[in-house]
Each structure stands twice: as structure tokens, then as C-alpha cells.
Amino acid sequence: MGKLTRREFSKAAFVLPPLGGLASLMVPPSGGPRQASAGEAGPKPRKPNIVYFIIDELGYFELSCMGHKELRTPNIDRLAAEGVRFTQFLAGGCVCAPTRATLLTGKHLGHTSLRSNNGWEPLRAGEETIASMLKRAGYATGGFGKWGCGARGTSGVPETHGFDVFFGYYDQVHAHTFYPSYLIRNSQEVPLEGNPGSYLEGKTFSQYVIHDEAKKFLRANKDRPFFLYLPYTPPHGQYGFPDDDPSLAPYRDKPWPRDAKVYAAMVNLVDRQVGEILALLKELGLDDNTIVFFSGDNGGNEYFADKAARPDGLFGPNVDPATGKRRFRGGKGRLYEGGLRVPYIVRWPGKIKPGRVSDHLGYFPDIMPTLAELTGAPCPPDTDGLSILPELLSDNRPRPRPSSSSSTPNAEPAQRQHKYLYWEDCGQIAVREGAWKAVRTRGPKGVWELYDLATDLAETTDLAAKHPDILARLTRYAEEAHTPIQEGEVLDRDLVLRDRYIPLGKTIPDKPWGPPPRR
């Protein structure tokens, strides 16, 4: 065997099956266990199915289980009641495309090949994703919704990154049109009936079609392990919405702008569709062997703000309903807590204790190694995440350290903790070490700030001058974490531009490419 780098050794050493063995997390095939006769192997346990919802723009407090007085989410509330809700499992970035890249590749934003939010920019050819990892492990892999990690005509299309099928939108600007003239399946256009190309109105509401295709995938793959990835676009604008949708009814007479009514209805629509997926899992007998993840993609956007009455937005994504006071600074597009805190819930009947609230500190890069440990799939060695499976399963038994085969005295807790967490996004940098957080805004000329989140969760008191030693350590981590970007490729410029500009009825500009991401 060749030499391993320290990083490679660390990853290889810690991608272990859960305590008790992977088989303890699997269930026998339907029909229940039976005794194997002498000389006959027993039935092979089936690997767990995985459903992963990531909801565009949904804020930390925008759930009724968080006490929100306007937004109605009974099915998501049920997920929380039957699973574990995390209070500080953070987004991988503060805007759409970068945060998805961290989730899918298991890398933080100092290592991803996609670090800006232009919407078409791609992953590199051959770059590993959760889908490619699980596909090699025998999983059917399907994605339905907003991709955002490479437009058509680039190296980043999902069907070359492990997805058997991806249906919806590739370019995320296209994804913000709910009445497009077409959607995309594995890079091929699928026309939508009665949609002339206006993004606000038409006959066919795209989210209905996307959700129906997701349910078809689930039914078609009920007899094998599957990874169902659901990056649903609602409630992200634009706000075209069917007038006869039942989710609009509770808000129709509210004294709000039309867009605000539609936003609330879209949150309820997503909740309704979550409920339909849960019901289908139950109908197919898959409920007990399916782990369901539910998350926002980045911090909430303070939509429909009014400087006098609603300075934090009409729905207050970062306002604690219990107190009426703002809990987190910033929002989408900022690396303060308001841009990184997302609702995060995981449910697995019989495996995850119901109704639990976890303060474990983690972020999106942790999901790839978590799913590797869960399924027994080899995890790529260049990921930055740490498996949170012990935390999910409330498994606190110590593991041997890699330097010892004995569990004592040279042992560590089952749930490993990050040395630090790292972000670079929208011209900003943030580093988190425990409760300490350093933030630099306004690009390379910005000034570093330091906050103690244990006493100042709202990030109001800059302690950089008081603790220069701590700030120096965190800024060293930032330098260590950043590597030069290795970008993906554009293979067909015309195809890239078609999905971005044609659906909006816009003229293709001579120079459509955005600037490179600032650090």
C-alpha cells in the first residue's frame, strides 16, 4: 500500500461502521426474519433508504414547531416530534449554489470547485458526490428540484455526478421560475403544457410536476435501497402560484402583499408535500427503514420588511417567536449566524429517539461521511466533514483512537468534534472554533471581527481587540483552510445560456459570466 498523507490517514482511520456494526442498522427484507437452515445463509439485511429534503430559503424560525404564529407546518412538526431537531447544524454557505456544493461533496468552501452564486458554475468532471458514493454502494439515486451545481453544457450536470435521474432545474436562475416552458431530465428538455414562458403564470405549476416525479421514483425503487434527494425551490421567489391551491386559502384575506401571501402558501405547500412523501413511505412499508433529513439551504431572507412595523421581515426568519426579539444577526448572503442557521431535523423510526433536541455543532460537509458510515459505503478521503451518526443515534460509547486497539484508556467519544468550521462566501470569511467565531466581511480589505457565541449569540460585541491571541489562531485556521479554486468546465456555452436567459424572455448578453468569487 502506498503512503498516506496525514489527511488521508485521518479519513481512513475514522470512516468506521457504527458501534454494533452496520448490520445493526439494517432491517431484514419484508416479511420479517426467518431461521436459516443448517448450511444456509440467512436473509441479507437491506440497507436503509435515504430521503433528503433541502428547502430553498426556509428560515430557522419559519416552522410552527418553532412557535411561528403565521406559518403552518404540521408535517414538518411531526418530523421533529418523531426525530431529532438540531439547534446549530449550520449551512455550508450563506447562498444557494455554494451551500449545495458543500452538502453534495462533503467539502467546505475552501476546497469546493464551486464557490460563487452565479448559478450556472459547475462541479469538476469526476468530482465525487453523495450520489456517486451511494450509487457505487448499490443505491438507486434520484434528485428532483433545483440542482445549482452546474448548468446544462458543463462538467457539473447531475447525471455525471452519480444521479440515475435528475428532474427539475439545473441553472438556479431557471429554478426561480415556477411556470417555465420546460423542465430538464438528465439534460433533456421536458415541455410543460400551457406555459408560454412567463415565469409568473401559466397552466402547469412546476413544483407539482417535480413532486409527482419524485413520488414515481420512490415507487419504482421500493424494492431496492434508494437515495431520494429533494432540493425543492419553494418558498424561494419568484412568486407565481396557483390561485386554487389549498395552501393559499388560509392567507387569502390577510392584509399582506400578494407575494407575502404566496410565500406563506409555499411554505405550507412544501409541508404538504413532505407529508405526502411520509405517507407514501408508510404505504409502501418503507417507513421503518428510511431515514429522512429535512433542512433549509441557508439562512432565511428577511422578505417583506417594513422599517417601522416589520424591520426583520414579515415572517421574521431570525426572530424568536417566544420573545419577539431578533436571535441571529444578518440573514441570507451574510456569514453571521442569521445567514448560516437553518432548520435541521432527522427522523428514523426505531433508531433515532423521538422528540430530542441536539446542540451538536456541525455543518453540511458532515452529511457525506454520515451517509458513508450509515450505509457502509467508502467515503472519499478528501472530505472535510465528520460523521454525525453517533449523535443521531444517541450513541455515546467511546471508540478506540486510531493509535490503539483498546477502548481504554486511549479512547475518544463516539461523536467526534470539529477542530474548526470554515466558510468563504460572497466576499466574506468565517471560522468557528467551539463558541468562538471570527468573521471578515467586505472582501480582502475587510477587518476581522471576533465573537463569543456562548454569551453573544446575536454577534453584537466585537472582542477582536480584547482577545488578539484567539483571533490570531482563528485567522491561521482560515489561511490553512483555503486552497486555490479548481473550477469545472463549460462545454457548450449556448446550452448554458439557454436555460438562464430564454425562460425569462431576456436577451443573452455579450458577456454573461460573473466575476470570480472574492475571498
PDB file of C-alpha atoms in Angstrom, residues 16-171:
ATOM      1  CA  LEU A  16     -15.829   3.185  10.655  1.00  0.00           C
ATOM      2  CA  PRO A  17     -19.077   1.246  10.851  1.00  0.00           C
ATOM      3  CA  PRO A  18     -21.255   2.373  13.749  1.00  0.00           C
ATOM      4  CA  LEU A  19     -20.733   0.701  17.080  1.00  0.00           C
ATOM      5  CA  GLY A  20     -22.595  -2.572  16.986  1.00  0.00           C
ATOM      6  CA  GLY A  21     -21.877  -2.971  13.280  1.00  0.00           C
ATOM      7  CA  LEU A  22     -23.615  -1.779  10.147  1.00  0.00           C
ATOM      8  CA  ALA A  23     -25.924  -4.789  10.258  1.00  0.00           C
ATOM      9  CA  SER A  24     -27.485  -3.444  13.460  1.00  0.00           C
ATOM     10  CA  LEU A  25     -28.855  -0.510  11.463  1.00  0.00           C
ATOM     11  CA  MET A  26     -30.389  -2.616   8.705  1.00  0.00           C
ATOM     12  CA  VAL A  27     -33.702  -4.431   8.630  1.00  0.00           C
ATOM     13  CA  PRO A  28     -34.437  -7.839   7.110  1.00  0.00           C
ATOM     14  CA  PRO A  29     -36.325  -7.976   3.818  1.00  0.00           C
ATOM     15  CA  SER A  30     -40.102  -7.531   4.069  1.00  0.00           C
ATOM     16  CA  GLY A  31     -41.812 -10.470   5.689  1.00  0.00           C
ATOM     17  CA  GLY A  32     -39.668 -10.367   8.810  1.00  0.00           C
ATOM     18  CA  PRO A  33     -36.773 -12.544   9.933  1.00  0.00           C
ATOM     19  CA  ARG A  34     -36.710 -16.309   9.473  1.00  0.00           C
ATOM     20  CA  GLN A  35     -34.404 -19.006  10.762  1.00  0.00           C
ATOM     21  CA  ALA A  36     -31.766 -20.099   8.277  1.00  0.00           C
ATOM     22  CA  SER A  37     -31.403 -23.851   7.886  1.00  0.00           C
ATOM     23  CA  ALA A  38     -28.080 -25.529   8.526  1.00  0.00           C
ATOM     24  CA  GLY A  39     -25.523 -24.515   5.934  1.00  0.00           C
ATOM     25  CA  GLU A  40     -27.781 -21.767   4.569  1.00  0.00           C
ATOM     26  CA  ALA A  41     -27.045 -18.096   4.951  1.00  0.00           C
ATOM     27  CA  GLY A  42     -29.829 -16.026   6.491  1.00  0.00           C
ATOM     28  CA  PRO A  43     -31.608 -13.252   4.573  1.00  0.00           C
ATOM     29  CA  LYS A  44     -29.341 -10.341   3.793  1.00  0.00           C
ATOM     30  CA  PRO A  45     -30.420  -7.193   5.644  1.00  0.00           C
ATOM     31  CA  ARG A  46     -31.442  -4.325   3.405  1.00  0.00           C
ATOM     32  CA  LYS A  47     -29.527  -1.079   3.608  1.00  0.00           C
ATOM     33  CA  PRO A  48     -31.525   1.918   4.834  1.00  0.00           C
ATOM     34  CA  ASN A  49     -33.245   4.192   2.339  1.00  0.00           C
ATOM     35  CA  ILE A  50     -32.377   7.888   2.472  1.00  0.00           C
ATOM     36  CA  VAL A  51     -34.701  10.825   1.781  1.00  0.00           C
ATOM     37  CA  TYR A  52     -33.079  14.256   1.925  1.00  0.00           C
ATOM     38  CA  PHE A  53     -35.187  17.434   1.763  1.00  0.00           C
ATOM     39  CA  ILE A  54     -33.326  20.723   1.374  1.00  0.00           C
ATOM     40  CA  ILE A  55     -35.775  23.611   1.151  1.00  0.00           C
ATOM     41  CA  ASP A  56     -34.779  26.817  -0.595  1.00  0.00           C
ATOM     42  CA  GLU A  57     -34.726  29.918   1.624  1.00  0.00           C
ATOM     43  CA  LEU A  58     -36.659  28.457   4.576  1.00  0.00           C
ATOM     44  CA  GLY A  59     -35.565  30.264   7.748  1.00  0.00           C
ATOM     45  CA  TYR A  60     -34.659  28.814  11.141  1.00  0.00           C
ATOM     46  CA  PHE A  61     -37.822  30.048  12.879  1.00  0.00           C
ATOM     47  CA  GLU A  62     -40.220  29.640   9.928  1.00  0.00           C
ATOM     48  CA  LEU A  63     -41.869  26.482  11.280  1.00  0.00           C
ATOM     49  CA  SER A  64     -44.884  26.167  13.520  1.00  0.00           C
ATOM     50  CA  CYS A  65     -42.937  23.773  15.769  1.00  0.00           C
ATOM     51  CA  MET A  66     -40.633  26.732  16.465  1.00  0.00           C
ATOM     52  CA  GLY A  67     -43.633  28.728  17.641  1.00  0.00           C
ATOM     53  CA  HIS A  68     -44.248  30.686  14.447  1.00  0.00           C
ATOM     54  CA  LYS A  69     -47.700  32.236  14.641  1.00  0.00           C
ATOM     55  CA  GLU A  70     -48.402  32.585  10.899  1.00  0.00           C
ATOM     56  CA  LEU A  71     -46.649  29.768   9.031  1.00  0.00           C
ATOM     57  CA  ARG A  72     -48.273  26.326   9.233  1.00  0.00           C
ATOM     58  CA  THR A  73     -46.080  23.212   9.014  1.00  0.00           C
ATOM     59  CA  PRO A  74     -47.808  20.257  10.744  1.00  0.00           C
ATOM     60  CA  ASN A  75     -45.958  17.535   8.807  1.00  0.00           C
ATOM     61  CA  ILE A  76     -42.532  19.050   9.392  1.00  0.00           C
ATOM     62  CA  ASP A  77     -43.532  19.474  13.032  1.00  0.00           C
ATOM     63  CA  ARG A  78     -44.253  15.729  13.097  1.00  0.00           C
ATOM     64  CA  LEU A  79     -40.766  15.017  11.752  1.00  0.00           C
ATOM     65  CA  ALA A  80     -39.336  16.986  14.672  1.00  0.00           C
ATOM     66  CA  ALA A  81     -41.615  15.254  17.188  1.00  0.00           C
ATOM     67  CA  GLU A  82     -40.612  11.827  15.863  1.00  0.00           C
ATOM     68  CA  GLY A  83     -36.914  12.594  15.391  1.00  0.00           C
ATOM     69  CA  VAL A  84     -34.138  14.929  16.466  1.00  0.00           C
ATOM     70  CA  ARG A  85     -34.033  18.675  15.855  1.00  0.00           C
ATOM     71  CA  PHE A  86     -30.635  20.371  15.731  1.00  0.00           C
ATOM     72  CA  THR A  87     -30.160  23.903  17.050  1.00  0.00           C
ATOM     73  CA  GLN A  88     -26.770  24.570  15.462  1.00  0.00           C
ATOM     74  CA  PHE A  89     -26.298  22.301  12.491  1.00  0.00           C
ATOM     75  CA  LEU A  90     -25.188  25.025  10.099  1.00  0.00           C
ATOM     76  CA  ALA A  91     -25.430  25.581   6.375  1.00  0.00           C
ATOM     77  CA  GLY A  92     -22.274  25.073   4.331  1.00  0.00           C
ATOM     78  CA  GLY A  93     -22.655  28.535   2.791  1.00  0.00           C
ATOM     79  CA  CYS A  94     -24.881  31.582   3.031  1.00  0.00           C
ATOM     80  CA  VAL A  95     -26.330  31.395  -0.512  1.00  0.00           C
ATOM     81  CA  CYS A  96     -27.812  28.728  -2.766  1.00  0.00           C
ATOM     82  CA  ALA A  97     -25.162  27.214  -5.044  1.00  0.00           C
ATOM     83  CA  PRO A  98     -22.157  27.152  -2.675  1.00  0.00           C
ATOM     84  CA  THR A  99     -24.149  25.620   0.172  1.00  0.00           C
ATOM     85  CA  ARG A 100     -25.379  22.832  -2.127  1.00  0.00           C
ATOM     86  CA  ALA A 101     -21.827  22.148  -3.256  1.00  0.00           C
ATOM     87  CA  THR A 102     -20.694  21.636   0.345  1.00  0.00           C
ATOM     88  CA  LEU A 103     -23.578  19.278   1.043  1.00  0.00           C
ATOM     89  CA  LEU A 104     -23.091  17.141  -2.042  1.00  0.00           C
ATOM     90  CA  THR A 105     -19.268  16.912  -1.963  1.00  0.00           C
ATOM     91  CA  GLY A 106     -18.569  16.847   1.775  1.00  0.00           C
ATOM     92  CA  LYS A 107     -16.080  19.705   1.372  1.00  0.00           C
ATOM     93  CA  HIS A 108     -16.089  23.139   2.944  1.00  0.00           C
ATOM     94  CA  LEU A 109     -15.922  26.255   0.801  1.00  0.00           C
ATOM     95  CA  GLY A 110     -12.154  26.476   0.965  1.00  0.00           C
ATOM     96  CA  HIS A 111     -11.971  23.237  -1.034  1.00  0.00           C
ATOM     97  CA  THR A 112     -15.057  23.065  -3.274  1.00  0.00           C
ATOM     98  CA  SER A 113     -14.827  23.606  -7.019  1.00  0.00           C
ATOM     99  CA  LEU A 114     -17.909  25.842  -6.856  1.00  0.00           C
ATOM    100  CA  ARG A 115     -17.646  28.906  -4.613  1.00  0.00           C
ATOM    101  CA  SER A 116     -19.885  31.601  -6.093  1.00  0.00           C
ATOM    102  CA  ASN A 117     -23.598  32.012  -6.616  1.00  0.00           C
ATOM    103  CA  ASN A 118     -23.736  32.805 -10.319  1.00  0.00           C
ATOM    104  CA  GLY A 119     -25.995  29.795 -10.729  1.00  0.00           C
ATOM    105  CA  TRP A 120     -24.503  28.038 -13.739  1.00  0.00           C
ATOM    106  CA  GLU A 121     -20.996  27.317 -12.421  1.00  0.00           C
ATOM    107  CA  PRO A 122     -20.172  23.601 -12.302  1.00  0.00           C
ATOM    108  CA  LEU A 123     -18.531  20.950 -10.228  1.00  0.00           C
ATOM    109  CA  ARG A 124     -15.400  19.490 -11.805  1.00  0.00           C
ATOM    110  CA  ALA A 125     -15.685  16.421 -14.007  1.00  0.00           C
ATOM    111  CA  GLY A 126     -15.334  13.279 -11.914  1.00  0.00           C
ATOM    112  CA  GLU A 127     -15.796  15.076  -8.605  1.00  0.00           C
ATOM    113  CA  GLU A 128     -17.321  12.761  -6.020  1.00  0.00           C
ATOM    114  CA  THR A 129     -20.768  13.470  -4.605  1.00  0.00           C
ATOM    115  CA  ILE A 130     -23.070  11.765  -2.144  1.00  0.00           C
ATOM    116  CA  ALA A 131     -24.933  10.324  -5.134  1.00  0.00           C
ATOM    117  CA  SER A 132     -21.850   8.817  -6.783  1.00  0.00           C
ATOM    118  CA  MET A 133     -20.734   7.351  -3.449  1.00  0.00           C
ATOM    119  CA  LEU A 134     -24.128   5.753  -2.812  1.00  0.00           C
ATOM    120  CA  LYS A 135     -24.570   4.587  -6.394  1.00  0.00           C
ATOM    121  CA  ARG A 136     -21.392   2.523  -6.106  1.00  0.00           C
ATOM    122  CA  ALA A 137     -22.843   1.047  -2.910  1.00  0.00           C
ATOM    123  CA  GLY A 138     -25.875  -0.247  -4.824  1.00  0.00           C
ATOM    124  CA  TYR A 139     -28.320   2.609  -4.304  1.00  0.00           C
ATOM    125  CA  ALA A 140     -30.803   3.961  -6.816  1.00  0.00           C
ATOM    126  CA  THR A 141     -30.162   7.704  -6.906  1.00  0.00           C
ATOM    127  CA  GLY A 142     -32.715  10.334  -7.868  1.00  0.00           C
ATOM    128  CA  GLY A 143     -32.859  14.105  -7.492  1.00  0.00           C
ATOM    129  CA  PHE A 144     -35.897  16.306  -8.037  1.00  0.00           C
ATOM    130  CA  GLY A 145     -35.890  20.085  -7.832  1.00  0.00           C
ATOM    131  CA  LYS A 146     -33.115  22.660  -8.053  1.00  0.00           C
ATOM    132  CA  TRP A 147     -29.602  21.395  -8.809  1.00  0.00           C
ATOM    133  CA  GLY A 148     -27.474  24.575  -8.812  1.00  0.00           C
ATOM    134  CA  CYS A 149     -24.111  22.777  -9.157  1.00  0.00           C
ATOM    135  CA  GLY A 150     -23.672  23.035 -12.910  1.00  0.00           C
ATOM    136  CA  ALA A 151     -25.850  24.144 -15.805  1.00  0.00           C
ATOM    137  CA  ARG A 152     -26.502  22.023 -18.862  1.00  0.00           C
ATOM    138  CA  GLY A 153     -23.484  22.103 -21.119  1.00  0.00           C
ATOM    139  CA  THR A 154     -20.995  21.994 -18.227  1.00  0.00           C
ATOM    140  CA  SER A 155     -18.931  19.420 -16.356  1.00  0.00           C
ATOM    141  CA  GLY A 156     -21.308  19.663 -13.395  1.00  0.00           C
ATOM    142  CA  VAL A 157     -24.533  18.073 -14.634  1.00  0.00           C
ATOM    143  CA  PRO A 158     -26.015  15.681 -12.046  1.00  0.00           C
ATOM    144  CA  GLU A 159     -26.215  12.612 -14.291  1.00  0.00           C
ATOM    145  CA  THR A 160     -22.397  12.632 -14.499  1.00  0.00           C
ATOM    146  CA  HIS A 161     -22.123  13.012 -10.722  1.00  0.00           C
ATOM    147  CA  GLY A 162     -23.914   9.881  -9.590  1.00  0.00           C
ATOM    148  CA  PHE A 163     -27.601  10.550 -10.208  1.00  0.00           C
ATOM    149  CA  ASP A 164     -29.512   7.922 -12.169  1.00  0.00           C
ATOM    150  CA  VAL A 165     -32.080  10.622 -12.791  1.00  0.00           C
ATOM    151  CA  PHE A 166     -32.336  14.302 -12.002  1.00  0.00           C
ATOM    152  CA  PHE A 167     -35.526  16.136 -12.913  1.00  0.00           C
ATOM    153  CA  GLY A 168     -36.176  19.827 -12.458  1.00  0.00           C
ATOM    154  CA  TYR A 169     -33.831  22.746 -12.937  1.00  0.00           C
ATOM    155  CA  TYR A 170     -30.068  22.762 -13.474  1.00  0.00           C
ATOM    156  CA  ASP A 171     -29.306  26.518 -13.613  1.00  0.00           C
TER     157      ASP A 171
END
